[in-house]
Coordinates of C-alpha atoms and ligand atoms in Angstrom, one line a residue:
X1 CA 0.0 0.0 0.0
X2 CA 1.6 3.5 -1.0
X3 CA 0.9 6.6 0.9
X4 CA 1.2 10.1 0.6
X5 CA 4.1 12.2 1.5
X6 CA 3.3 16.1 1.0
X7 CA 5.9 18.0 -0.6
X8 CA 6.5 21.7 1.0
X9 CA 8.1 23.8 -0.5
X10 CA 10.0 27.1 1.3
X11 CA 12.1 28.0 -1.7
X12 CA 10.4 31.5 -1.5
X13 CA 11.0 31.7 2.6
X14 CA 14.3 29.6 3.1
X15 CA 15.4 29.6 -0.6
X16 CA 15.5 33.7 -0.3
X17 CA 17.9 33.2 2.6
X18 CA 20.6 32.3 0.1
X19 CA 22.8 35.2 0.1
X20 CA 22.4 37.9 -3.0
X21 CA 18.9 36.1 -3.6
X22 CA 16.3 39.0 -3.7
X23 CA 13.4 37.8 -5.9
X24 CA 10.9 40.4 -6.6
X25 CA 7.1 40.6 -6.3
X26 CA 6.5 39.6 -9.6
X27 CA 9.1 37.0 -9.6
X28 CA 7.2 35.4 -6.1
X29 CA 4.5 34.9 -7.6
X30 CA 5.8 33.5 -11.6
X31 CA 7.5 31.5 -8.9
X32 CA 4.3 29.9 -6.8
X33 CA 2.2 29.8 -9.8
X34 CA 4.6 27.2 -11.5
X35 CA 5.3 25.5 -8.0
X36 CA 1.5 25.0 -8.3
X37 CA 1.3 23.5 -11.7
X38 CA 4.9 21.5 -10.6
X39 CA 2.2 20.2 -7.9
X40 CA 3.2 20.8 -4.0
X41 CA 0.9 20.3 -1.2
X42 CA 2.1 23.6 0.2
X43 CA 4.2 26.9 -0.2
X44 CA 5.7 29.0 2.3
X45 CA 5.5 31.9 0.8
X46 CA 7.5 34.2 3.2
X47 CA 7.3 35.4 6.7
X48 CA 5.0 38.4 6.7
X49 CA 6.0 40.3 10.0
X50 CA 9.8 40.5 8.9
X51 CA 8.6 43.6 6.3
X52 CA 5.9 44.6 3.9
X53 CA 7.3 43.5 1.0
X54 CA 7.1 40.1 2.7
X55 CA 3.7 40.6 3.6
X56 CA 2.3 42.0 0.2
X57 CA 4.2 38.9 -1.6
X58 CA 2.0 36.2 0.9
X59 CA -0.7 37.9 0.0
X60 CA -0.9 38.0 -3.6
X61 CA 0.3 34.5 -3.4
X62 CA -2.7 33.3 -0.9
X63 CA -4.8 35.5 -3.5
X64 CA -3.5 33.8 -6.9
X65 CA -3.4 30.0 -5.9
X66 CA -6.5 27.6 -6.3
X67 CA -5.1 24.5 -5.4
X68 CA -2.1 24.8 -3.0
X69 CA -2.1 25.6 0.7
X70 CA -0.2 28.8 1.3
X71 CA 1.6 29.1 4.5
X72 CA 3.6 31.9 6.4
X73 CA 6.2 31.8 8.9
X74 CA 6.0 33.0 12.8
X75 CA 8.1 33.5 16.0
X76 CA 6.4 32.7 19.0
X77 CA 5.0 36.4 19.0
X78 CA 1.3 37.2 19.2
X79 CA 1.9 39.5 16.2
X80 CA 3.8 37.6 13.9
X81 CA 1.2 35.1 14.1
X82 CA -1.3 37.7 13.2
X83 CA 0.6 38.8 10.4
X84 CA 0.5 35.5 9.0
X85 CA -3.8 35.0 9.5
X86 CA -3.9 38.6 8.0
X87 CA -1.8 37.9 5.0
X88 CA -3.2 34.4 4.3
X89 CA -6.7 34.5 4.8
X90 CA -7.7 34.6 1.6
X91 CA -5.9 31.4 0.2
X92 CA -7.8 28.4 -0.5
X93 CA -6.2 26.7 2.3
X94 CA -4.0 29.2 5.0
X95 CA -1.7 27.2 7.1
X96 CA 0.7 28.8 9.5
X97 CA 3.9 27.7 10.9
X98 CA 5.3 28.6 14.5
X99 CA 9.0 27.7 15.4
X100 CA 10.7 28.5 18.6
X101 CA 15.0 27.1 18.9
X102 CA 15.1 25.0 21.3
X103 CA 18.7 23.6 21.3
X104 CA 20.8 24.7 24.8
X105 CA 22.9 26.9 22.1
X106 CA 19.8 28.5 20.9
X107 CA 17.9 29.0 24.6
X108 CA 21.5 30.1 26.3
X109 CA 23.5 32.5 23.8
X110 CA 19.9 33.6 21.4
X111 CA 17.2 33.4 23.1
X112 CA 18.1 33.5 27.2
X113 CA 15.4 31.6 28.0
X114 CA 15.3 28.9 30.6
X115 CA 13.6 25.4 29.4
X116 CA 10.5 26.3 31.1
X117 CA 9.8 29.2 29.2
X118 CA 10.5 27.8 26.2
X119 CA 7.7 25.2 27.2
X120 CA 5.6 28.4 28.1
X121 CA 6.2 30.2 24.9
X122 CA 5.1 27.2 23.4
X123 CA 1.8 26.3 24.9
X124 CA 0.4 29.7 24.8
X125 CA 1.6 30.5 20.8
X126 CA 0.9 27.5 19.5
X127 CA -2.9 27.7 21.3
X128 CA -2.9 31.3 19.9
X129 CA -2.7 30.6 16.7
X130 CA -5.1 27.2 16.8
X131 CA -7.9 29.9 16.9
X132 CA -7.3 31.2 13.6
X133 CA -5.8 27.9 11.5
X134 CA -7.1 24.7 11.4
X135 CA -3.7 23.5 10.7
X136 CA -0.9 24.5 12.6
X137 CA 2.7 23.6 12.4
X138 CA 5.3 23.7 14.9
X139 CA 9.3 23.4 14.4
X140 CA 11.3 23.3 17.2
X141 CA 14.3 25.3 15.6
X142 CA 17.7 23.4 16.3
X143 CA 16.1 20.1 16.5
X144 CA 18.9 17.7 16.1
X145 CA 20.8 19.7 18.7
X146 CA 18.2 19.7 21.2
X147 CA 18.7 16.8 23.7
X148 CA 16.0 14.3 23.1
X149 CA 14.1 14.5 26.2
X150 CA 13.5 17.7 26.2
X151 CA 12.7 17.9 22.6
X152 CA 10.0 15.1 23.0
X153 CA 8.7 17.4 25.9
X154 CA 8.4 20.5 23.4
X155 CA 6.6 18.4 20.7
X156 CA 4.7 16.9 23.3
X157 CA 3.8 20.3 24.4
X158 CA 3.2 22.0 21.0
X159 CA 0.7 18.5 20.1
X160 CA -1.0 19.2 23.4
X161 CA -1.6 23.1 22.3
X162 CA -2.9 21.7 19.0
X163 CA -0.5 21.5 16.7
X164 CA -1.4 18.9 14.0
X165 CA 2.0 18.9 11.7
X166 CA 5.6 18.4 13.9
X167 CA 8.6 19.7 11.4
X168 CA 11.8 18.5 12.5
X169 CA 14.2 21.0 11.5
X170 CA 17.7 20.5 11.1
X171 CA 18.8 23.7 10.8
X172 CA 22.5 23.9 11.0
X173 CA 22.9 20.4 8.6
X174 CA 24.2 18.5 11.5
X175 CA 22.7 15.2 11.4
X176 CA 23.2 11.9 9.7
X177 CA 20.7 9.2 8.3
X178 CA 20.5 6.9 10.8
X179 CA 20.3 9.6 13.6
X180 CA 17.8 11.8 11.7
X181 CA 15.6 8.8 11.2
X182 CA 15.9 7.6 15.0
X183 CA 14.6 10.9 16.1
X184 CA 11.4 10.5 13.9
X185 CA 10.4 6.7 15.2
X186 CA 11.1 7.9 18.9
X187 CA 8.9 11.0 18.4
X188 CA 6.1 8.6 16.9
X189 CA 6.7 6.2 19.6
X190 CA 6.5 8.6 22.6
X191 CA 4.2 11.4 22.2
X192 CA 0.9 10.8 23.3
X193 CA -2.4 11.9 21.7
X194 CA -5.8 11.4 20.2
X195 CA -5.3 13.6 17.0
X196 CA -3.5 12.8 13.9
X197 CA 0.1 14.3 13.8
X198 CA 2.2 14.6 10.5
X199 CA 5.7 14.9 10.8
X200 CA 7.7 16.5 8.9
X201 CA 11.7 17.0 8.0
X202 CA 13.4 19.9 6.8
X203 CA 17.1 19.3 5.9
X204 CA 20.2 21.9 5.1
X205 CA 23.0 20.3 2.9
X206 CA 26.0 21.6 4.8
X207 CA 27.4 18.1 5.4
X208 CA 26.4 17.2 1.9
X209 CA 23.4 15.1 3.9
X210 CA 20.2 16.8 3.1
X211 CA 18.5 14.8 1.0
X212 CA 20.0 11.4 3.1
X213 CA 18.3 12.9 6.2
X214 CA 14.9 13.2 4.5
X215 CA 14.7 10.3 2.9
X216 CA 15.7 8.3 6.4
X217 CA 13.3 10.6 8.0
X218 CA 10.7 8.8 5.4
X219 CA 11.6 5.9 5.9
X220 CA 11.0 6.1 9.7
X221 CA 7.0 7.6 9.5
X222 CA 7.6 11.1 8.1
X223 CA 4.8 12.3 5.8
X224 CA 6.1 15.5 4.9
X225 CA 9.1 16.8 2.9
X226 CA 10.1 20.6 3.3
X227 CA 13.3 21.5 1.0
X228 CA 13.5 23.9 -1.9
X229 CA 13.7 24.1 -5.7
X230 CA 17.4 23.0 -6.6
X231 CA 18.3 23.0 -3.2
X232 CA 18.9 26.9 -3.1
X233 CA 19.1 27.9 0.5
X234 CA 21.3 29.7 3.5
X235 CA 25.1 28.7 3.6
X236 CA 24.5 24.8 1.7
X237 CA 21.3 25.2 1.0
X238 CA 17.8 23.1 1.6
X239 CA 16.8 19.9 0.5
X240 CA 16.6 19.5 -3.0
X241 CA 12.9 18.6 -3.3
X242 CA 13.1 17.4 -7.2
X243 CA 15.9 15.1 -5.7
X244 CA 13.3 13.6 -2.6
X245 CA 10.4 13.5 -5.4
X246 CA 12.8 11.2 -7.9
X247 CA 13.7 9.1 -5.6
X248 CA 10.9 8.3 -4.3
X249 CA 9.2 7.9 -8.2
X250 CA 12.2 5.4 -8.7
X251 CA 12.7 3.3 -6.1
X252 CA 8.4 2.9 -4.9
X253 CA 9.7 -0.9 -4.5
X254 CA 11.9 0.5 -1.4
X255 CA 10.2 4.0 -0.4
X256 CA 6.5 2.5 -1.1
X257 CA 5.4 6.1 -1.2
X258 CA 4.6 9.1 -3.6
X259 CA 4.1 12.3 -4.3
X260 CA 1.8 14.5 -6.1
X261 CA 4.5 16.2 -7.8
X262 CA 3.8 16.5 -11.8
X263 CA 7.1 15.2 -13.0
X264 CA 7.5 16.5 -16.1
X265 CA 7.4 20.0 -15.2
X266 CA 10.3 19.7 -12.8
X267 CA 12.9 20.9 -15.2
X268 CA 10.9 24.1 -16.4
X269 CA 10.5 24.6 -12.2
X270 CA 13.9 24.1 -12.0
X271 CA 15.0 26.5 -14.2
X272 CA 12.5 29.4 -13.8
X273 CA 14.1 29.6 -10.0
X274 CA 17.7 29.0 -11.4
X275 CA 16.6 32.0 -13.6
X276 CA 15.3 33.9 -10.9
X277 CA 17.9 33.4 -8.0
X278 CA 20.6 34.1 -10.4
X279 CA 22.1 30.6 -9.5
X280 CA 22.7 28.2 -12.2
X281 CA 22.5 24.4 -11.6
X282 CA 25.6 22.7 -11.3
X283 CA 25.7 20.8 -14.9
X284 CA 26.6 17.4 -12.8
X285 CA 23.8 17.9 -10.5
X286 CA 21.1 15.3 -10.2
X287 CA 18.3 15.1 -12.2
X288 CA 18.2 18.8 -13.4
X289 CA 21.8 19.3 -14.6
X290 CA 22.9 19.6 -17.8
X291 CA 24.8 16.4 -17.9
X292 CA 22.4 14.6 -15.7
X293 CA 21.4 12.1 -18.9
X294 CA 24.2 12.6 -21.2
X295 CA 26.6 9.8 -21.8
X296 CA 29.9 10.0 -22.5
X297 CA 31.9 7.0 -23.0
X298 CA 31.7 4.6 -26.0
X299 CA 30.5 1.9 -24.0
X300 CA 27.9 3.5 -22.3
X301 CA 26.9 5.3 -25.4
X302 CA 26.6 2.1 -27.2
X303 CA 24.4 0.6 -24.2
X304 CA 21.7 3.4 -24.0
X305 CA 21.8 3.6 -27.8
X306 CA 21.2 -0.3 -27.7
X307 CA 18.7 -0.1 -24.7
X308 CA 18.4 2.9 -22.8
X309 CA 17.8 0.9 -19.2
X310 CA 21.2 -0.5 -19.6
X311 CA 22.9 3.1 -18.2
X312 CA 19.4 5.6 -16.9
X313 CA 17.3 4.4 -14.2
X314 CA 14.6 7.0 -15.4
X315 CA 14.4 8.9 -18.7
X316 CA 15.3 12.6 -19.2
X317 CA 11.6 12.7 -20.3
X318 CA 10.5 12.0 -17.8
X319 CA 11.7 14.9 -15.7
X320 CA 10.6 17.0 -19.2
X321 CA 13.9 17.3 -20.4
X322 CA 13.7 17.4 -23.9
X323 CA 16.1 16.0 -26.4
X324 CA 15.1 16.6 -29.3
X325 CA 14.2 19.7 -30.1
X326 CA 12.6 21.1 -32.8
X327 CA 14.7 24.3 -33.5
X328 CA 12.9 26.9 -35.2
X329 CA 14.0 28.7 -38.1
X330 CA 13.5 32.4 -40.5
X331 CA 10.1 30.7 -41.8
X332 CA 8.5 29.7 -38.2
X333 CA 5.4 31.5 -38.2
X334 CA 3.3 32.8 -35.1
X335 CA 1.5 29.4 -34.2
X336 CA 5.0 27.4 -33.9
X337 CA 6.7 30.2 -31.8
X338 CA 3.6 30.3 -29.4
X339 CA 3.6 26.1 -29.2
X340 CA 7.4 26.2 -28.5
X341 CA 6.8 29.1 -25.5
X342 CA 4.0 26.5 -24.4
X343 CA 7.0 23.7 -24.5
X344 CA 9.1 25.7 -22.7
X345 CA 6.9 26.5 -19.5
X346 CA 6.3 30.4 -20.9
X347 CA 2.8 31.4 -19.9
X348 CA 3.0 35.0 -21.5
X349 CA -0.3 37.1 -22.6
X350 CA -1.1 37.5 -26.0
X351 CA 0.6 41.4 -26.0
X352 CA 3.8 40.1 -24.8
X353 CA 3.6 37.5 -27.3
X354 CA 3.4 39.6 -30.0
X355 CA 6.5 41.6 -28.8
X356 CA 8.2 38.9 -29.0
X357 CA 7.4 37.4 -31.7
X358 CA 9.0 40.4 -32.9
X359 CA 12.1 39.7 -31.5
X360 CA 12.7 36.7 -32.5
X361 CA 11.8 37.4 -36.2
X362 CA 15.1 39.4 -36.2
X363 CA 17.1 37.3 -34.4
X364 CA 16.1 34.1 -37.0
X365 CA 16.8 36.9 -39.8
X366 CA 20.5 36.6 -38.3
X367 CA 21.0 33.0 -37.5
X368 CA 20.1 30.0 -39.5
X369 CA 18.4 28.4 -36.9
X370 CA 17.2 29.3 -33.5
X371 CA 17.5 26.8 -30.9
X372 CA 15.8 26.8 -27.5
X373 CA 18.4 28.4 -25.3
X374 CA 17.9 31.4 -27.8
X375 CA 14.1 31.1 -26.6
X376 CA 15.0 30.8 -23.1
X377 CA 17.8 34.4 -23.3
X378 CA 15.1 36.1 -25.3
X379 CA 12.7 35.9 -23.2
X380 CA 15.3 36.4 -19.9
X381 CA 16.6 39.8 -22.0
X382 CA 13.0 41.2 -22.0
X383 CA 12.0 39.9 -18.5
X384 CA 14.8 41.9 -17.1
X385 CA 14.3 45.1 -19.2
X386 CA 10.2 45.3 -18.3
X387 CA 10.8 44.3 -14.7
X388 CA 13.8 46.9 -14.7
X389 CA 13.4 50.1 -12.4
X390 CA 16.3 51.4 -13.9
X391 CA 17.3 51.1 -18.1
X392 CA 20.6 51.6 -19.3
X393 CA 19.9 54.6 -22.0
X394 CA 23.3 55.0 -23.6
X395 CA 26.4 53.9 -22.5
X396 CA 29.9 55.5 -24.6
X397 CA 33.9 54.2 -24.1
X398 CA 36.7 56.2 -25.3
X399 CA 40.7 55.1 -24.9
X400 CA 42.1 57.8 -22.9
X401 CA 45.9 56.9 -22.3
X402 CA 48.1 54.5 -20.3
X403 CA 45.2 51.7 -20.5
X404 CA 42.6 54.2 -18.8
X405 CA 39.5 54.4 -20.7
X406 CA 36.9 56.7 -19.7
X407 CA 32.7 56.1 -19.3
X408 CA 30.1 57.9 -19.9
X409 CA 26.8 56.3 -18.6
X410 CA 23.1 57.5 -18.9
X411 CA 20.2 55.8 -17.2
X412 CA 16.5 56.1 -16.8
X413 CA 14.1 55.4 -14.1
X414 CA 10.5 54.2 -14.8
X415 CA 9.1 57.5 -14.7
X416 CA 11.2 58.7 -17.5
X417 CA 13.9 60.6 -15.4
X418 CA 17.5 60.7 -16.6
X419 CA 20.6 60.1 -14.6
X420 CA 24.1 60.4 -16.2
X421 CA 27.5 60.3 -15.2
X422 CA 31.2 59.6 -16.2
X423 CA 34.6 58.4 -15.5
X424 CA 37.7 56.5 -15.9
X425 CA 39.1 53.5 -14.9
X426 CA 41.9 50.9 -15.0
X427 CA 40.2 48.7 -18.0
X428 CA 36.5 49.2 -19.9
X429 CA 34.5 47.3 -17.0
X430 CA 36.1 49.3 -14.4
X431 CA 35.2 52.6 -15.6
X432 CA 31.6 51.6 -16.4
X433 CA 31.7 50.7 -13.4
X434 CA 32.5 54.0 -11.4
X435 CA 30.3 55.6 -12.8
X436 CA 27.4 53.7 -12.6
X437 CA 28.6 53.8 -8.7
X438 CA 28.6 57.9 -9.0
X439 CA 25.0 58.3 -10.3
X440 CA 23.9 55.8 -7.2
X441 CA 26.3 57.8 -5.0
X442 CA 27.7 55.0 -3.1
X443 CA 30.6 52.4 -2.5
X444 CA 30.5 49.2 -3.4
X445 CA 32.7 45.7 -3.4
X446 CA 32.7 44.0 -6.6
X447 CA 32.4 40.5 -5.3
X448 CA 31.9 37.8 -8.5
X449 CA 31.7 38.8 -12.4
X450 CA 30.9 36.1 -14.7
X451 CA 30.2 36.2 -18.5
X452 CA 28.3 32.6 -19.8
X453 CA 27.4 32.5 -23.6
X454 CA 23.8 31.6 -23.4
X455 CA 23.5 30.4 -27.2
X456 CA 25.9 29.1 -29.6
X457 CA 28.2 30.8 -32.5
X458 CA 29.6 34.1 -32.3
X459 CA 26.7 35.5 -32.4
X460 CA 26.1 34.3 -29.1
X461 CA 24.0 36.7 -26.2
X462 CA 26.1 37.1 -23.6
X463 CA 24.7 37.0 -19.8
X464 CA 27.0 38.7 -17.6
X465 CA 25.9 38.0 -13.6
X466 CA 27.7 40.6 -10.9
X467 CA 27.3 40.1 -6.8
X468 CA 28.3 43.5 -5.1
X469 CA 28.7 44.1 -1.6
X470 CA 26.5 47.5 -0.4
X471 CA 27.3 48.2 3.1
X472 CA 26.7 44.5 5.0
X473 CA 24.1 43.5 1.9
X474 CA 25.0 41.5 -0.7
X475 CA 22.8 41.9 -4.2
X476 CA 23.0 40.2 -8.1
X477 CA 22.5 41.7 -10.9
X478 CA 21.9 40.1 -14.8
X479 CA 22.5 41.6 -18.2
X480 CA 22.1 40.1 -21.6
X481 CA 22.8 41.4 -24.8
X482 CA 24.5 40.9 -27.5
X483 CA 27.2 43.3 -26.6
X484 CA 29.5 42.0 -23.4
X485 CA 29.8 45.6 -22.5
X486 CA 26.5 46.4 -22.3
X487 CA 25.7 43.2 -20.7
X488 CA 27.8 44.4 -18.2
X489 CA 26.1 47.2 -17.2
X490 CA 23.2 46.5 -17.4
X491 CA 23.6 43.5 -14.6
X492 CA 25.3 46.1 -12.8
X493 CA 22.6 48.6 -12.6
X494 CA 20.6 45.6 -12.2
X495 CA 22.5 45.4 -8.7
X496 CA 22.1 48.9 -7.4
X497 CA 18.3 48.7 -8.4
X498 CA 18.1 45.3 -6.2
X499 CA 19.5 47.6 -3.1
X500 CA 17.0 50.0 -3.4
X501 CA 13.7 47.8 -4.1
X502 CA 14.9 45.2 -1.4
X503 CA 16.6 46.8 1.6
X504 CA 13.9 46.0 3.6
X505 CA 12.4 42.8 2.3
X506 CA 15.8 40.4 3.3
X507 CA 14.3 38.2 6.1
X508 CA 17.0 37.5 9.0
X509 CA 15.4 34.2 10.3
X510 CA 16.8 30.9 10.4
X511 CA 14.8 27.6 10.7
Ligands
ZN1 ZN1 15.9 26.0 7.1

């Protein structure tokens, strides 16, 4: 008999902990929309009482889902747990979740609060916000450093106050397999009560053991999953959830348990939030990197070409990979661009269509054929430039002497206003640079710059990714174009408009 293990998904609470991750309104909610269709039980969608932006984002979310239960996070305080009623209480289903640390680290150098009022804190928030949400879910923050009695006595308490779903967080990616899963069958074996509880694990990958954990926490009664999108997260990262939803699609003889998930949108999931986060997938990584079903030596090339099963325990397909594609060409009319948006997980209204349909008309006048990853920078180039608060308006280089060449840089906000400013610098970059830095009026660290070739030839796109330091925040920016230059500052601007829409919207909580 197979049962069912939810899948919840935090990439848009936990997954925006990952540092120089800012996703923006619109961006939350292109995010949950395909997390819907991708088909989890439930979406944290942020933690309203750290800042408005937070709480706006929840609520769109709770407003724009029909299926999926949209949940918010809260401290053990009366108005965070408010917060999260007010921002969610008109999703289909609102669920809340309520975490208090309860490791000796956590209650001695964080919190300085004795066991007992930990247990206090508890009962009475937990109680609190039973009067508003059906379901409630508890973590007890610092799980798998929190000495076992007295972490059965939390759960215990939290069950008692009504909590229905027990997460199990292990929050600092401590724990092993076997230790992870122990902690599950003595919860299930000692707390005592007349309602159904779910248990849950959420994982962080910073012994490489995230996934391990989660799957040993299933194996030992655990009915839920929490983890995000490619395993983005704080420090490591989360659980990689397409990783836990594989496995257990593969190996039902062992696991004898599945998910809802709708596999074969997992790579368009996959790389909308790659997209979005600015992080691209490692190409080795399980089941949504680039090499994850490419073979490589002869002998293995000869086996899948003589039977696939001989070297893949699943097919790319099945993931919705596709490998062959159809590239389209100078004489692809409307119907086949729109079909091939459709194929690639675009859901864009008929105005944007037409623009770019536009777009690509030129770029098939210049190449022969136009493959999908000119689709998927087309449509990332125009993203960026209608979700931009600032456009790059001209942008001139001149050789001055000595290797110093000098900028001169014009920008425009989205009500038309017109900043511009020059200077000079060590190499071209640089002295884009400083002066993009002199119309914001402020220092910054350059931290990474990376230029990837999205497409093919020489007349490539290029997609140039900066991470800046501002003061103690750390922001991304991305630029594509066909010029390198240009590409450069636009992810730069990119950057400084990040500071400025996000400076308050950064949550600081750990769970
Ligand atoms: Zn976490």
């Amino acid at each position: 008999m197979t049962s069912h293990i939810q899948i919840f998904d935090t990439t848009l609470r936990d997954g925006e902990q990952t540092p120089g991750v800012n996703f923006s309104f619109d961006e939350r909610l292109k995010i949950a929309k395909q997390l819907e269709k991708w088909g989890v039980d439930i979406i944290e969608a942020g933690f309203p009482a750290s800042s408005s932006g937070s709480f706006k984002s929840v609520e769109a979310i709770s407003k724009t889902l029909t299926t999926t239960a949209v949940c918010g996070l809260a401290r053990c305080v009366k108005k965070d747990i408010d917060a999260v009623y007010q921002s969610t209480k008109e999703a289909v289903k609102p669920r809340i979740h309520v975490f208090l640390a309860t490791s000796p680290i956590h209650r001695d150098s964080k919190l300085m609060m004795s066991k007992e009022e930990v247990l206090a804190s508890i009962k009475e928030h937990v109680a609190y916000a039973t009067e508003c949400f059906d379901v409630v879910q508890f973590s007890p923050e610092d799980a798998t450093r929190t000495e076992l009695p007295f972490l059965i006595e939390c759960v215990q308490t939290a069950v008692d106050a009504g909590a229905s779903v027990i997460n199990i967080p292990d929050t600092v990616g401590f724990s092993y397999p076997t230790e992870y899963g122990k902690i599950f069958k003595t919860l299930q074996e000692s707390i005592k009560t007349n309602h159904e509880v779910i248990y849950s694990a959420h994982c962080h990958d910073d012994l490489g053991l995230a996934v391990a954990n989660s799957m040993s926490a299933i194996e030992n009664g655990a009915k839920r999953i929490e983890g995000t999108l490619n395993g983005i997260g704080e420090r490591a990262g989360n659980t990689a959830l397409e990783e836990v939803a594989l496995g257990l699609y593969v190996r039902q003889d062992h696991y004898g348990n599945q998910t809802q998930i709708n596999l074969e949108e997992t790579k368009n999931t996959s790389d909308l939030i790659a997209r979005y986060a600015g992080i691209r997938v490692p190409r080795n990584k399980a089941i949504v990197g680039q090499n994850a079903f490419s073979h490589e030596s002869g002998i293995h090339q000869d086996g899948v070409l003589k039977n696939p099963e001989t070297y893949e325990i699943m097919t790319p397909q099945l993931v919705g990979v596709k490998t062959t594609e159809l590239p389209l060409g100078k004489l692809s009319g409307k119907h086949a661009f729109s079909e091939k948006l459709v194929a690639l997980g675009y859901d864009v209204d008929a105005e944007e269509q037409k623009e770019l349909f536009k777009q690509f008309k030129t770029i098939a006048d210049k190449k022969k054929s136009v493959t999908d990853r000119d689709i998927h920078a087309l449509i990332q180039g125009t993203e960026h430039e209608q979700n931009a608060i600032y456009k790059v308006e001209a942008l001139q280089l001149q050789f001055v002497s000595n290797g110093l060449q000098s900028a001169v840089v014009v920008i425009q906000d989205k009500d038309g206003n017109t900043y511009q400013d020059s200077s000079i610098g060590t190499g071209s970059i640089v002295s884009v640079y400083n002066a993009v830095d002199r119309i914001f009026n402020r220092k910054t660290e350059l931290i990474d710059y990376r230029i990837e070739s999205v497409t093919e030839g020489t007349d490539a796109q290029a997609e140039v990714h900066v991470q800046i330091k501002i003061g103690d925040q750390i922001v991304t920016g991305v630029g594509i174009d066909h010029d390198i230059l240009l590409a450069s500052c636009k992810s730069y601007v990119e950057a400084h408009a990040k500071y400025v829409s996000n400076s308050e919207v950064k949550e600081g909580i750990h769970s």
